[in-house]
mmCIF file with all atom_site columns, C-alpha atoms in Angstrom:
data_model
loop_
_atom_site.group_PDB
_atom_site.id
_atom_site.type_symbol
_atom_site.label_atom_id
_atom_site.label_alt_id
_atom_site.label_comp_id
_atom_site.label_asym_id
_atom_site.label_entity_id
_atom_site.label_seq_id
_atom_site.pdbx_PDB_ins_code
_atom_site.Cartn_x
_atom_site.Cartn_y
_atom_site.Cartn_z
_atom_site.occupancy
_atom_site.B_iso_or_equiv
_atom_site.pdbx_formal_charge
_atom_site.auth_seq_id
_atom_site.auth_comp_id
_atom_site.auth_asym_id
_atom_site.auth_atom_id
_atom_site.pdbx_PDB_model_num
ATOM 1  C CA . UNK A 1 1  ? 0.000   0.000   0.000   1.00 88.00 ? 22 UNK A CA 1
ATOM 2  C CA . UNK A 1 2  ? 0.970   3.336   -0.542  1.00 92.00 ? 23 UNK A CA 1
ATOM 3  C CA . UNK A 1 3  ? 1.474   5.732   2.659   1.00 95.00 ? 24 UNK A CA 1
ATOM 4  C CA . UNK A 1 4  ? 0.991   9.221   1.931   1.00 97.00 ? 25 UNK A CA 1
ATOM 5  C CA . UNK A 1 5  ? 1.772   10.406  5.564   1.00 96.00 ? 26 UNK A CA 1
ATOM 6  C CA . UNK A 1 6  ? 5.862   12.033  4.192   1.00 97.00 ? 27 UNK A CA 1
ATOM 7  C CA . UNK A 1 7  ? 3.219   14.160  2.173   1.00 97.00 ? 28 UNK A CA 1
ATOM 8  C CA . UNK A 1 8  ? 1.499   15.919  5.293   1.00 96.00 ? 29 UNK A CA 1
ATOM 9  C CA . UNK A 1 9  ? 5.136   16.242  7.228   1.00 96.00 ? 30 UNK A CA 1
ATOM 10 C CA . UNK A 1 10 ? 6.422   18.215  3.661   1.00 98.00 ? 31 UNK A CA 1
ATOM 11 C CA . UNK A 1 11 ? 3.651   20.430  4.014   1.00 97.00 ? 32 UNK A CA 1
ATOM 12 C CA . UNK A 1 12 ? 4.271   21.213  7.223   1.00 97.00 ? 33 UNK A CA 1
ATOM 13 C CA . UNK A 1 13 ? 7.606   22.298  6.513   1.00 96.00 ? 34 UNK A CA 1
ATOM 14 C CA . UNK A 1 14 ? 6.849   24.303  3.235   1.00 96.00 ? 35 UNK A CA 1
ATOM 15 C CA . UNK A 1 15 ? 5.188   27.670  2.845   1.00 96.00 ? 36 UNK A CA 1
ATOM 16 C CA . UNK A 1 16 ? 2.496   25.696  1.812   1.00 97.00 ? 37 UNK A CA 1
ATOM 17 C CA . UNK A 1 17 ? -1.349  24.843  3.273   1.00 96.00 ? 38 UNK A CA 1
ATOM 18 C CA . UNK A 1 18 ? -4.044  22.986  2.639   1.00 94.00 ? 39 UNK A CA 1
ATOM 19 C CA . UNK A 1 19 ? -5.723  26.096  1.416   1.00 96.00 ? 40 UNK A CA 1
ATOM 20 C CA . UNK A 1 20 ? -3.165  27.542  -0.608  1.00 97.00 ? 41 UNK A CA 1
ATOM 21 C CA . UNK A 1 21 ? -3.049  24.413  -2.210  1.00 97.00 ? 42 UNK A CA 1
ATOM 22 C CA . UNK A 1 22 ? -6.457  24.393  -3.125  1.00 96.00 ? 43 UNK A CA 1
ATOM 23 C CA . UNK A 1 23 ? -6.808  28.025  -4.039  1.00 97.00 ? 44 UNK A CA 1
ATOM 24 C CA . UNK A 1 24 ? -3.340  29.111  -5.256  1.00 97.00 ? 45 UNK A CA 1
ATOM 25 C CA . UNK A 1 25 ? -2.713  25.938  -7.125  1.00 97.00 ? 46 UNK A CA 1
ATOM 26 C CA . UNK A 1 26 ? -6.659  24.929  -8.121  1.00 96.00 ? 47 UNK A CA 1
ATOM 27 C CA . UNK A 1 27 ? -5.804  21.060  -6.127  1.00 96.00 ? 48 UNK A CA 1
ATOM 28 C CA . UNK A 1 28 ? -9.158  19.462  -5.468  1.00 95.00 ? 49 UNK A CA 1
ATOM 29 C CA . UNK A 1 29 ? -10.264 18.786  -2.141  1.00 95.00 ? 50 UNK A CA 1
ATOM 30 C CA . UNK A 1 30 ? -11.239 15.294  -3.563  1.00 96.00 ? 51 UNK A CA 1
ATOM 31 C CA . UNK A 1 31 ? -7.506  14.906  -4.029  1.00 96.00 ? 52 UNK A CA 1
ATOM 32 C CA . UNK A 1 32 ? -6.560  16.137  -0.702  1.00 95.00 ? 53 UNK A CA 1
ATOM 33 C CA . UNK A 1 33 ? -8.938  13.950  0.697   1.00 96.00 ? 54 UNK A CA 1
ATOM 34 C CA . UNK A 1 34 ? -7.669  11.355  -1.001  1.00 96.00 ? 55 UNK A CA 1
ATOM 35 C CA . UNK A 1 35 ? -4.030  11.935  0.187   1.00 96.00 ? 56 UNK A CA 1
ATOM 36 C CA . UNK A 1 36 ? -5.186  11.772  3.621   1.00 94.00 ? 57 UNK A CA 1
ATOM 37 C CA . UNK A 1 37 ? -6.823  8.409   3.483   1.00 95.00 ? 58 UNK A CA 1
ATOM 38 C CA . UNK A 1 38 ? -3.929  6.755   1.370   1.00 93.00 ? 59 UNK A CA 1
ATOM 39 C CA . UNK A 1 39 ? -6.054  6.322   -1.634  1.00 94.00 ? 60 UNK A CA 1
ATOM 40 C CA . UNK A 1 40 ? -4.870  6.395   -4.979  1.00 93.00 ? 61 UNK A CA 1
ATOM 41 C CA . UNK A 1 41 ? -3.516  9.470   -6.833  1.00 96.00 ? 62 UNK A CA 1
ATOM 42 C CA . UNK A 1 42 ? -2.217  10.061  -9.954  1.00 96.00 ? 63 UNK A CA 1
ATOM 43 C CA . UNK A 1 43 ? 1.045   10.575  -10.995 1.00 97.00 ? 64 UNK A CA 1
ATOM 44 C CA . UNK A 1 44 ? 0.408   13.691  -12.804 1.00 97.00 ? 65 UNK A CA 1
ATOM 45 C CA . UNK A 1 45 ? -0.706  14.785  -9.158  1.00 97.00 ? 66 UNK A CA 1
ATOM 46 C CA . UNK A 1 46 ? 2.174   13.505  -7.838  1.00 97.00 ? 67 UNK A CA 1
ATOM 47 C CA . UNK A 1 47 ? 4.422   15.422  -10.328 1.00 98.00 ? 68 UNK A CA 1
ATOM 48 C CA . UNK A 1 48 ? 2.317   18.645  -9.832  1.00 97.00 ? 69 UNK A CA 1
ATOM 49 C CA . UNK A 1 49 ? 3.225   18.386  -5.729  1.00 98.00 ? 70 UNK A CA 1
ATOM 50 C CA . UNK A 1 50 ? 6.972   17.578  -6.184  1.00 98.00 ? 71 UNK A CA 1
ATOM 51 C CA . UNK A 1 51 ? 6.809   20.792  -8.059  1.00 97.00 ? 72 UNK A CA 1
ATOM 52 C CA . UNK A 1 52 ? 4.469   23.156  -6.122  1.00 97.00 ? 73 UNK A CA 1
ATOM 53 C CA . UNK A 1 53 ? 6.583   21.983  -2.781  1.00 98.00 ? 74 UNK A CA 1
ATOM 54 C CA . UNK A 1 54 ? 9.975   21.371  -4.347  1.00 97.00 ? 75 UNK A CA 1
ATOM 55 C CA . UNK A 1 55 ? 10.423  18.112  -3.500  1.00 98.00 ? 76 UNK A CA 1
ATOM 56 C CA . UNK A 1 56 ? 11.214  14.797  -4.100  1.00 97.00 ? 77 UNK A CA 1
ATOM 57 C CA . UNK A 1 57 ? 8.330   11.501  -4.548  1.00 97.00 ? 78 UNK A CA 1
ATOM 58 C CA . UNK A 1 58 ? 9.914   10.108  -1.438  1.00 97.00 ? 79 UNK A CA 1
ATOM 59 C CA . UNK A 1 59 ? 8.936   12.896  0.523   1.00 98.00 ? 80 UNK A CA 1
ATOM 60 C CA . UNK A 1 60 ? 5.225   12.861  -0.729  1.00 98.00 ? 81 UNK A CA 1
ATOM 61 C CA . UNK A 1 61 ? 5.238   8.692   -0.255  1.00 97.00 ? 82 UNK A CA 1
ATOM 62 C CA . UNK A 1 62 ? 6.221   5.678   0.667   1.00 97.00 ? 83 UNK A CA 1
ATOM 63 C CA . UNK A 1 63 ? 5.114   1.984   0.231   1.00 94.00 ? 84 UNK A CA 1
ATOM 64 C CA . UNK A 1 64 ? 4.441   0.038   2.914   1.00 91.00 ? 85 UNK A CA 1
ATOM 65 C CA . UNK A 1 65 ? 3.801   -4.330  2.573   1.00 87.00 ? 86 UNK A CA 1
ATOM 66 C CA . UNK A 1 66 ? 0.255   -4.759  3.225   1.00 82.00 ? 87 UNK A CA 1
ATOM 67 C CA . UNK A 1 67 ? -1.930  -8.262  3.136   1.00 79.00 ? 88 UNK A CA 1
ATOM 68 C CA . UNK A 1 68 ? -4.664  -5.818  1.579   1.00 76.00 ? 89 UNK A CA 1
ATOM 69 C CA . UNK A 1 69 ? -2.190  -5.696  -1.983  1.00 75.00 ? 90 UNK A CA 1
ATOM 70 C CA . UNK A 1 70 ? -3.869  -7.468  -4.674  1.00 75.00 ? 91 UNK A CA 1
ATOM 71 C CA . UNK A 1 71 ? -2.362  -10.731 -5.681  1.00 77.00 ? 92 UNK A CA 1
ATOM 72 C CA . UNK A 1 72 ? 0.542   -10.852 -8.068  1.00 79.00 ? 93 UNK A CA 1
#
């Protein structure tokens, strides 16, 4: 599964909100919500918050070995 908790410890340290990301940078609250319940976003959305927060994907997420993976 993929852990998206890096993502709310980058935002803490950045300039950054929740609200600036929605209304500076148009992010959905949808996607936000999403990022806070470790559901699935896509990599375009990834790309877009390396760049708004000058980061790196590591520091947005991290995959963690869950029984709840689908079968291989």
């Amino acid at each position: 599964m993929i852990d998206y908790s890096p993502f709310w410890k980058t935002l803490d340290r950045s300039d950054e909100t929740w609200y600036s990301l929605t209304h500076k940078h148009k992010m959905s609250h949808s996607t936000l919500h999403r990022l806070k319940h470790n559901k699935d976003i896509s990599m375009k959305t990834m790309n877009d918050l390396c760049r708004i927060l000058d980061c790196r994907i590591e520091d947005i997420a991290v995959y963690v070995p869950s029984d709840k993976d689908q079968k291989l």
